[in-house]
Tab-separated table of C-alpha atoms and ligand atoms in Angstrom:
chain	number	residue	atom	x	y	z
A	1	UNK	CA	-5.171	34.439	0.413
A	2	UNK	CA	-5.902	33.555	-3.233
A	3	UNK	CA	-8.412	30.707	-3.809
A	4	UNK	CA	-6.623	27.428	-3.253
A	5	UNK	CA	-7.611	24.158	-4.860
A	6	UNK	CA	-6.212	21.450	-2.648
A	7	UNK	CA	-6.000	18.128	-4.520
A	8	UNK	CA	-3.364	16.408	-2.525
A	9	UNK	CA	-5.534	14.561	-0.008
A	10	UNK	CA	-3.372	11.355	-0.125
A	11	UNK	CA	-0.543	13.513	1.399
A	12	UNK	CA	-2.696	14.772	4.157
A	13	UNK	CA	-6.272	15.978	4.736
A	14	UNK	CA	-8.048	18.914	6.282
A	15	UNK	CA	-8.956	18.336	9.963
A	16	UNK	CA	-12.655	17.640	10.289
A	17	UNK	CA	-14.490	20.365	12.155
A	18	UNK	CA	-16.274	17.938	14.566
A	19	UNK	CA	-12.932	16.236	15.341
A	20	UNK	CA	-11.513	19.666	16.066
A	21	UNK	CA	-14.445	20.625	18.386
A	22	UNK	CA	-14.137	17.314	20.256
A	23	UNK	CA	-10.399	17.815	20.753
A	24	UNK	CA	-10.614	21.335	22.133
A	25	UNK	CA	-11.644	20.476	25.711
A	26	UNK	CA	-8.818	17.910	26.052
A	27	UNK	CA	-6.265	20.574	24.979
A	28	UNK	CA	-7.569	23.392	27.183
A	29	UNK	CA	-9.616	22.065	30.056
A	30	UNK	CA	-9.167	18.336	30.658
A	31	UNK	CA	-5.522	17.898	30.451
A	32	UNK	CA	-5.172	15.301	33.182
A	33	UNK	CA	-2.814	12.428	32.541
A	34	UNK	CA	-5.003	9.389	31.910
A	35	UNK	CA	-2.659	7.268	34.024
A	36	UNK	CA	-3.317	9.246	37.230
A	37	UNK	CA	-5.808	8.031	39.798
A	38	UNK	CA	-7.554	11.287	40.805
A	39	UNK	CA	-11.022	12.206	39.551
A	40	UNK	CA	-9.625	15.005	37.202
A	41	UNK	CA	-8.069	12.245	35.041
A	42	UNK	CA	-11.197	10.167	34.944
A	43	UNK	CA	-12.589	12.012	31.991
A	44	UNK	CA	-9.404	11.710	29.917
A	45	UNK	CA	-9.149	8.011	30.762
A	46	UNK	CA	-12.741	7.471	29.756
A	47	UNK	CA	-12.237	9.432	26.473
A	48	UNK	CA	-9.277	7.233	25.491
A	49	UNK	CA	-11.325	4.077	26.260
A	50	UNK	CA	-14.280	5.335	24.225
A	51	UNK	CA	-12.073	6.361	21.306
A	52	UNK	CA	-10.492	2.909	21.281
A	53	UNK	CA	-14.018	1.304	21.104
A	54	UNK	CA	-15.032	3.618	18.313
A	55	UNK	CA	-11.970	2.943	16.233
A	56	UNK	CA	-12.189	-0.840	16.850
A	57	UNK	CA	-15.872	-0.703	15.738
A	58	UNK	CA	-14.974	0.979	12.456
A	59	UNK	CA	-12.665	-1.863	11.376
A	60	UNK	CA	-14.504	-4.785	13.015
A	61	UNK	CA	-11.849	-5.289	15.652
A	62	UNK	CA	-11.984	-5.622	19.466
A	63	UNK	CA	-10.988	-2.562	21.472
A	64	UNK	CA	-8.015	-4.370	23.091
A	65	UNK	CA	-6.655	-5.056	19.619
A	66	UNK	CA	-6.073	-1.310	19.006
A	67	UNK	CA	-2.827	0.295	19.949
A	68	UNK	CA	-2.262	3.998	19.601
A	69	UNK	CA	0.858	5.200	17.849
A	70	UNK	CA	2.162	8.407	16.457
A	71	UNK	CA	1.017	7.539	12.941
A	72	UNK	CA	1.504	5.266	9.928
A	73	UNK	CA	5.270	5.291	9.940
A	74	UNK	CA	5.459	4.172	13.539
A	75	UNK	CA	2.771	1.486	13.141
A	76	UNK	CA	4.617	-0.035	10.120
A	77	UNK	CA	7.921	-0.018	12.030
A	78	UNK	CA	6.409	-1.599	15.048
A	79	UNK	CA	4.522	-4.290	13.115
A	80	UNK	CA	7.459	-5.389	11.119
A	81	UNK	CA	10.258	-5.030	13.621
A	82	UNK	CA	8.235	-6.044	16.631
A	83	UNK	CA	7.003	-9.285	14.969
A	84	UNK	CA	10.152	-10.304	13.011
A	85	UNK	CA	12.430	-10.171	16.002
A	86	UNK	CA	10.045	-12.266	18.114
A	87	UNK	CA	10.478	-15.500	16.198
A	88	UNK	CA	13.025	-17.737	14.408
A	89	UNK	CA	12.051	-17.419	10.677
A	90	UNK	CA	14.333	-15.097	8.701
A	91	UNK	CA	12.547	-14.166	5.484
A	92	UNK	CA	10.284	-11.127	5.075
A	93	UNK	CA	8.163	-10.768	1.952
A	94	UNK	CA	6.910	-7.327	0.804
A	95	UNK	CA	5.568	-5.738	-2.325
A	96	UNK	CA	7.896	-3.430	-4.246
A	97	UNK	CA	5.224	-0.607	-4.268
A	98	UNK	CA	5.011	-0.212	-0.456
A	99	UNK	CA	5.458	3.205	1.113
A	100	UNK	CA	8.999	4.016	2.367
A	101	UNK	CA	7.657	3.487	5.926
A	102	UNK	CA	7.678	-0.247	5.068
A	103	UNK	CA	10.498	-0.306	2.442
A	104	UNK	CA	13.040	1.412	4.754
A	105	UNK	CA	11.849	-0.649	7.755
A	106	UNK	CA	12.653	-3.863	5.882
A	107	UNK	CA	16.019	-2.469	4.803
A	108	UNK	CA	16.743	-1.874	8.569
A	109	UNK	CA	15.748	-5.534	9.157
A	110	UNK	CA	17.980	-6.658	6.295
A	111	UNK	CA	20.979	-5.062	8.139
A	112	UNK	CA	19.997	-7.197	11.147
A	113	UNK	CA	20.269	-10.393	9.031
A	114	UNK	CA	16.795	-10.811	7.577
A	115	UNK	CA	16.261	-11.821	4.013
A	116	UNK	CA	13.969	-9.546	2.136
A	117	UNK	CA	12.001	-10.842	-0.899
A	118	UNK	CA	10.128	-8.492	-3.190
A	119	UNK	CA	6.910	-9.587	-4.894
A	120	UNK	CA	6.053	-9.074	-8.506
A	121	UNK	CA	3.374	-6.552	-9.393
A	122	UNK	CA	1.177	-6.169	-12.426
A	123	UNK	CA	1.203	-3.060	-14.666
A	124	UNK	CA	-1.880	-1.880	-12.876
A	125	UNK	CA	-0.160	-2.042	-9.505
A	126	UNK	CA	-1.838	-5.241	-8.218
A	127	UNK	CA	-0.031	-7.998	-6.250
A	128	UNK	CA	-1.591	-11.257	-7.488
A	129	UNK	CA	-1.925	-14.208	-5.158
A	130	UNK	CA	0.268	-16.261	-7.548
A	131	UNK	CA	3.145	-13.770	-6.988
A	132	UNK	CA	3.041	-14.546	-3.347
A	133	UNK	CA	2.838	-18.354	-3.878
A	134	UNK	CA	6.063	-18.108	-5.826
A	135	UNK	CA	8.047	-16.238	-3.179
A	136	UNK	CA	6.794	-17.534	0.150
A	137	UNK	CA	8.566	-20.512	1.899
A	138	UNK	CA	8.806	-22.152	5.252
A	139	UNK	CA	11.332	-19.570	6.415
A	140	UNK	CA	8.904	-16.618	5.814
A	141	UNK	CA	8.175	-14.815	9.082
A	142	UNK	CA	5.822	-12.187	7.764
A	143	UNK	CA	4.306	-10.899	4.576
A	144	UNK	CA	3.464	-7.191	4.263
A	145	UNK	CA	1.323	-5.782	1.395
A	146	UNK	CA	-0.453	-2.465	1.522
A	147	UNK	CA	-4.200	-2.408	1.351
A	148	UNK	CA	-4.218	0.318	-1.204
A	149	UNK	CA	-1.385	2.072	-2.921
A	150	UNK	CA	-0.712	5.661	-2.072
A	151	UNK	CA	0.460	6.755	-5.566
A	152	UNK	CA	-1.704	4.894	-8.058
A	153	UNK	CA	-4.574	3.962	-5.694
A	154	UNK	CA	-4.773	0.200	-6.602
A	155	UNK	CA	-6.566	-1.916	-4.046
A	156	UNK	CA	-4.819	-5.198	-3.235
A	157	UNK	CA	-6.491	-8.649	-2.798
A	158	UNK	CA	-5.544	-8.767	0.854
A	159	UNK	CA	-7.894	-11.616	1.860
A	160	UNK	CA	-6.385	-13.989	-0.666
A	161	UNK	CA	-2.811	-12.914	0.202
A	162	UNK	CA	-3.338	-13.228	3.914
A	163	UNK	CA	-4.721	-16.771	3.430
A	164	UNK	CA	-1.564	-17.854	1.546
A	165	UNK	CA	0.643	-16.307	4.248
A	166	UNK	CA	-1.177	-18.305	6.907
A	167	UNK	CA	-1.150	-21.543	4.915
A	168	UNK	CA	2.708	-21.176	5.009
A	169	UNK	CA	2.841	-20.431	8.715
A	170	UNK	CA	3.641	-16.714	8.235
A	171	UNK	CA	1.892	-13.665	9.722
A	172	UNK	CA	0.301	-10.992	7.526
A	173	UNK	CA	0.525	-7.240	7.940
A	174	UNK	CA	-1.107	-4.565	5.818
A	175	UNK	CA	-0.312	-0.912	5.598
A	176	UNK	CA	-3.828	0.513	5.356
A	177	UNK	CA	-2.815	4.127	5.838
A	178	UNK	CA	-4.543	5.190	2.615
A	179	UNK	CA	-7.491	2.888	2.905
A	180	UNK	CA	-8.816	3.361	6.525
A	181	UNK	CA	-11.701	5.779	6.506
A	182	UNK	CA	-11.889	5.631	2.657
A	183	UNK	CA	-13.113	2.117	1.956
A	184	UNK	CA	-14.895	-0.434	4.008
A	185	UNK	CA	-12.591	-2.588	6.103
A	186	UNK	CA	-13.216	-5.554	8.263
A	187	UNK	CA	-10.115	-7.033	9.772
A	188	UNK	CA	-11.718	-10.398	10.491
A	189	UNK	CA	-13.151	-10.674	6.925
A	190	UNK	CA	-9.655	-9.890	5.570
A	191	UNK	CA	-8.133	-12.363	8.001
A	192	UNK	CA	-5.041	-10.234	8.734
A	193	UNK	CA	-2.758	-10.157	11.815
A	194	UNK	CA	-1.844	-6.490	11.792
A	195	UNK	CA	-2.982	-3.332	10.185
A	196	UNK	CA	-1.399	0.137	10.205
A	197	UNK	CA	-3.441	3.389	10.068
A	198	UNK	CA	-2.867	7.082	10.320
A	199	UNK	CA	-5.348	9.760	11.478
A	200	UNK	CA	-4.252	12.646	9.224
A	201	UNK	CA	-5.184	10.612	6.088
A	202	UNK	CA	-8.868	10.567	7.178
A	203	UNK	CA	-9.413	14.105	8.349
A	204	UNK	CA	-8.121	13.481	11.844
A	205	UNK	CA	-5.196	15.371	13.447
A	206	UNK	CA	-1.635	14.750	12.450
A	207	UNK	CA	0.810	12.864	14.696
A	208	UNK	CA	-1.568	10.081	15.789
A	209	UNK	CA	-2.430	6.701	14.360
A	210	UNK	CA	-2.948	3.113	15.459
A	211	UNK	CA	-1.807	-0.429	14.943
A	212	UNK	CA	-4.447	-3.159	14.987
A	213	UNK	CA	-2.814	-6.351	16.372
A	214	UNK	CA	-5.030	-9.482	16.258
A	215	UNK	CA	-5.308	-11.130	19.678
A	216	UNK	CA	-2.586	-13.721	20.150
A	217	UNK	CA	-0.073	-12.088	17.775
A	218	UNK	CA	3.237	-12.073	19.574
A	219	UNK	CA	5.020	-8.681	19.284
A	220	UNK	CA	7.893	-6.925	21.073
A	221	UNK	CA	6.805	-3.546	22.525
A	222	UNK	CA	7.670	-0.606	20.344
A	223	UNK	CA	8.531	1.869	23.134
A	224	UNK	CA	9.974	0.805	26.471
A	225	UNK	CA	8.948	2.901	29.428
A	226	UNK	CA	5.654	3.374	31.224
A	227	UNK	CA	2.794	0.941	31.234
A	228	UNK	CA	0.641	2.678	28.617
A	229	UNK	CA	-0.953	0.638	25.828
A	230	UNK	CA	-0.719	-2.531	27.931
A	231	UNK	CA	3.075	-2.117	28.277
A	232	UNK	CA	3.448	-2.285	24.516
A	233	UNK	CA	3.914	1.310	23.594
A	234	UNK	CA	5.075	3.596	26.430
A	235	UNK	CA	4.587	7.312	26.688
A	236	UNK	CA	1.778	9.617	27.952
A	237	UNK	CA	-1.214	9.364	25.635
A	238	UNK	CA	-1.999	12.109	23.112
A	239	UNK	CA	-5.577	12.329	24.430
A	240	UNK	CA	-6.838	15.189	22.181
A	241	UNK	CA	-5.289	13.400	19.179
A	242	UNK	CA	-6.827	10.065	19.998
A	243	UNK	CA	-10.265	11.682	20.503
A	244	UNK	CA	-9.975	13.674	17.288
A	245	UNK	CA	-8.918	10.563	15.319
A	246	UNK	CA	-11.870	8.574	16.596
A	247	UNK	CA	-14.434	11.320	15.776
A	248	UNK	CA	-12.976	11.766	12.303
A	249	UNK	CA	-12.929	8.015	11.572
A	250	UNK	CA	-16.461	7.462	12.730
A	251	UNK	CA	-17.714	10.342	10.589
A	252	UNK	CA	-15.825	9.214	7.468
A	253	UNK	CA	-16.993	5.604	7.923
A	254	UNK	CA	-20.627	6.801	8.153
A	255	UNK	CA	-20.495	8.374	4.655
A	256	UNK	CA	-18.213	5.955	2.777
A	257	UNK	CA	-20.598	4.961	0.054
A	258	UNK	CA	-21.895	8.519	-0.775
A	259	UNK	CA	-18.377	9.835	-0.768
A	260	UNK	CA	-17.151	6.993	-2.994
A	261	UNK	CA	-19.923	7.733	-5.546
A	262	UNK	CA	-19.276	11.449	-5.432
A	263	UNK	CA	-15.497	11.028	-5.925
A	264	UNK	CA	-15.830	8.571	-8.839
A	265	UNK	CA	-18.062	11.207	-10.523
A	266	UNK	CA	-15.365	13.866	-10.037
A	267	UNK	CA	-12.722	11.417	-11.400
A	268	UNK	CA	-14.801	10.704	-14.448
A	269	UNK	CA	-15.315	14.428	-15.098
A	270	UNK	CA	-11.606	15.064	-14.853
A	271	UNK	CA	-10.584	12.255	-17.203
A	272	UNK	CA	-13.314	13.393	-19.715
A	273	UNK	CA	-12.094	17.004	-19.456
A	274	UNK	CA	-8.477	16.021	-20.155
A	275	UNK	CA	-9.610	13.858	-23.163
A	276	UNK	CA	-11.762	16.654	-24.585
A	277	UNK	CA	-8.653	18.905	-24.489
A	278	UNK	CA	-6.884	16.381	-26.639
A	279	UNK	CA	-4.065	15.752	-24.067
A	280	UNK	CA	-1.944	12.630	-24.522
A	281	UNK	CA	-1.978	10.813	-21.116
A	282	UNK	CA	-2.394	7.484	-19.475
A	283	UNK	CA	-4.264	6.849	-16.203
A	284	UNK	CA	-2.308	4.508	-13.928
A	285	UNK	CA	-3.651	1.880	-11.418
A	286	UNK	CA	-6.348	-0.681	-11.263
A	287	UNK	CA	-10.053	-0.591	-11.904
A	288	UNK	CA	-10.520	-1.215	-8.253
A	289	UNK	CA	-8.921	1.786	-6.654
A	290	UNK	CA	-9.195	4.362	-3.877
A	291	UNK	CA	-11.876	6.838	-4.540
A	292	UNK	CA	-10.376	10.153	-5.631
A	293	UNK	CA	-6.795	8.952	-6.135
A	294	UNK	CA	-5.641	9.561	-9.688
A	295	UNK	CA	-2.153	8.935	-11.014
A	296	UNK	CA	-1.876	10.427	-14.543
A	297	UNK	CA	1.114	10.266	-16.787
A	298	UNK	CA	1.478	12.893	-19.538
A	299	UNK	CA	3.507	12.052	-22.647
A	300	UNK	CA	6.907	13.810	-22.908
A	301	UNK	CA	6.326	15.993	-19.864
A	302	UNK	CA	7.784	16.479	-16.447
A	303	UNK	CA	5.655	15.879	-13.298
A	304	UNK	CA	7.752	18.273	-11.137
A	305	UNK	CA	7.402	21.057	-13.674
A	306	UNK	CA	3.660	20.459	-13.730
A	307	UNK	CA	3.477	20.614	-9.931
A	308	UNK	CA	5.275	23.947	-9.835
A	309	UNK	CA	3.192	25.477	-12.650
A	310	UNK	CA	-0.023	24.380	-11.042
A	311	UNK	CA	1.163	25.670	-7.689
A	312	UNK	CA	1.489	29.175	-9.310
A	313	UNK	CA	-2.064	28.813	-10.384
A	314	UNK	CA	-3.232	27.941	-6.859
A	315	UNK	CA	-3.618	24.196	-7.390
A	316	UNK	CA	-1.917	21.643	-5.051
A	317	UNK	CA	-1.113	18.232	-6.541
A	318	UNK	CA	1.915	16.059	-6.160
A	319	UNK	CA	4.271	13.949	-8.244
A	320	UNK	CA	4.083	10.885	-5.926
A	321	UNK	CA	3.987	10.286	-2.260
A	322	UNK	CA	4.637	13.303	-0.033
A	323	UNK	CA	7.695	11.685	1.606
A	324	UNK	CA	9.116	11.228	-1.872
A	325	UNK	CA	8.519	14.770	-3.140
A	326	UNK	CA	12.172	15.837	-2.589
A	327	UNK	CA	13.172	13.124	-5.049
A	328	UNK	CA	12.969	14.404	-8.635
A	329	UNK	CA	13.390	10.906	-10.099
A	330	UNK	CA	10.532	8.704	-11.350
A	331	UNK	CA	9.010	7.138	-8.205
A	332	UNK	CA	9.661	3.502	-7.274
A	333	UNK	CA	5.978	2.791	-7.814
A	334	UNK	CA	5.917	4.124	-11.354
A	335	UNK	CA	9.087	2.176	-12.103
A	336	UNK	CA	7.714	-0.981	-10.584
A	337	UNK	CA	4.527	-0.884	-12.675
A	338	UNK	CA	6.526	-0.326	-15.822
A	339	UNK	CA	4.963	2.884	-17.157
A	340	UNK	CA	6.424	3.514	-20.638
A	341	UNK	CA	9.471	5.761	-20.487
A	342	UNK	CA	7.980	8.620	-22.487
A	343	UNK	CA	5.119	8.896	-19.967
A	344	UNK	CA	6.808	8.012	-16.682
A	345	UNK	CA	8.532	11.321	-16.029
A	346	UNK	CA	5.316	13.199	-16.682
A	347	UNK	CA	3.434	11.552	-13.801
A	348	UNK	CA	1.361	13.456	-11.270
A	349	UNK	CA	-0.968	12.393	-8.552
A	350	UNK	CA	-4.330	14.175	-8.042
A	351	UNK	CA	-6.071	13.106	-4.909
A	352	UNK	CA	-9.532	14.551	-4.527
A	353	UNK	CA	-11.639	14.774	-1.354
A	354	UNK	CA	-15.322	15.332	-0.603
A	355	UNK	CA	-14.489	18.995	-0.274
A	356	UNK	CA	-13.534	19.270	-3.915
A	357	UNK	CA	-16.195	20.493	-6.324
A	358	UNK	CA	-16.970	20.113	-10.037
A	359	UNK	CA	-15.658	23.599	-10.462
A	360	UNK	CA	-12.383	22.570	-8.782
A	361	UNK	CA	-12.088	19.678	-11.305
A	362	UNK	CA	-12.744	21.999	-14.274
A	363	UNK	CA	-10.140	24.349	-12.985
A	364	UNK	CA	-7.618	21.526	-12.492
A	365	UNK	CA	-8.222	20.498	-16.126
A	366	UNK	CA	-7.772	24.013	-17.514
A	367	UNK	CA	-4.734	24.620	-15.309
A	368	UNK	CA	-3.138	21.385	-16.540
A	369	UNK	CA	-3.852	22.423	-20.114
A	370	UNK	CA	-2.026	25.718	-19.559
A	371	UNK	CA	0.836	24.016	-17.635
A	372	UNK	CA	1.327	21.540	-20.411
A	373	UNK	CA	1.837	24.175	-23.083
A	374	UNK	CA	5.467	24.394	-24.161
B	1	PLP	N1	2.017	4.320	4.556
B	1	PLP	C1	1.416	4.887	3.509
B	1	PLP	C2	0.730	4.011	2.433
B	1	PLP	C3	1.323	6.302	3.354
B	1	PLP	O1	0.740	6.866	2.269
B	1	PLP	C4	1.913	7.016	4.359
B	1	PLP	C5	1.961	8.595	4.240
B	1	PLP	O2	1.902	9.106	3.180
B	1	PLP	C6	2.608	6.423	5.471
B	1	PLP	C7	2.595	5.073	5.515
B	1	PLP	C8	3.130	7.230	6.584
B	1	PLP	O3	2.153	7.695	7.443
B	1	PLP	P1	2.447	8.847	8.509
B	1	PLP	O4	2.588	10.056	7.712
B	1	PLP	O5	1.235	8.855	9.407
B	1	PLP	O6	3.707	8.457	9.282
């Protein structure tokens, strides 16, 4: 296989080796159903309990506030549908730059009679508290704003937004799929009611995630069936996935600051490299952003063409979110933050990880230079 430079870590990440090692015995040897009473299942039951404690510890939650799901999409669906349908208010407030896991969920709720209000957003991809003040009212059931955007990386002022939601009697959910395991998070400091996370975004296995639900938050179960997850999310537990997710999250959280510093250095090198080559581009997003996530718009270019040309050179980047990649149009995020027309179509997302090197960055710069040549 030719040398591959993987720079699409916001789409998914490489499984951490320790997570893989920890999962192995639950795939091959200890496959007992955690709900069974015999001793063979004791180990799996204990592993699920310990994983829940580890995950809760990483975000400042209590273990019984963590519910395992199949990933970010399920967590978002559950939080919004499960909460909205439990109470009488009819308005749902979301940002226009949410992932489709939220946007299409609120569209489904709209078909059930809910009113959806979209917040304004700055040109840097930030939802200012004043934007929420102007949309929220005494019919708002829930406000959902992502902790960090998956395309441009901007980090949102969640603490201030959650406070406004609560002052108006509404609940607050945040899609933290891109943020968990990448920046420090404490659910109590943020003052949120629900938080969605997905393991494959922080070097855990795919197909597993969790929803944090603050104690006392009233939700409908997501899956009806067995008694797993305190009767809230039925189905036999994905024990290996749960264990792998916990190991990966604990490891990522233990190196947050070093990783952040390293990725900011790589970002700086990449931007400097592009400037030195004299390329005409703008970097999108806010000053406060996810380490390693870079949305760059090249003037009079085409993001999809760049993606394919880079692919031929062994470099993986994307045009926007992975779930959007079949759509050749300018993404809803780039539209919402009003990137000038001559740049918008030439937008790509480079998302670096701790496994990327300075040499990778230099190669991305030179590959982009070649790809941009007419
Ligand atoms: N929310 C955000 C912000 C995402 O970036 C993604 C995936 O790209 C999701 C939700 C969906 O997560 P999953 O792939 O685990 O369903």
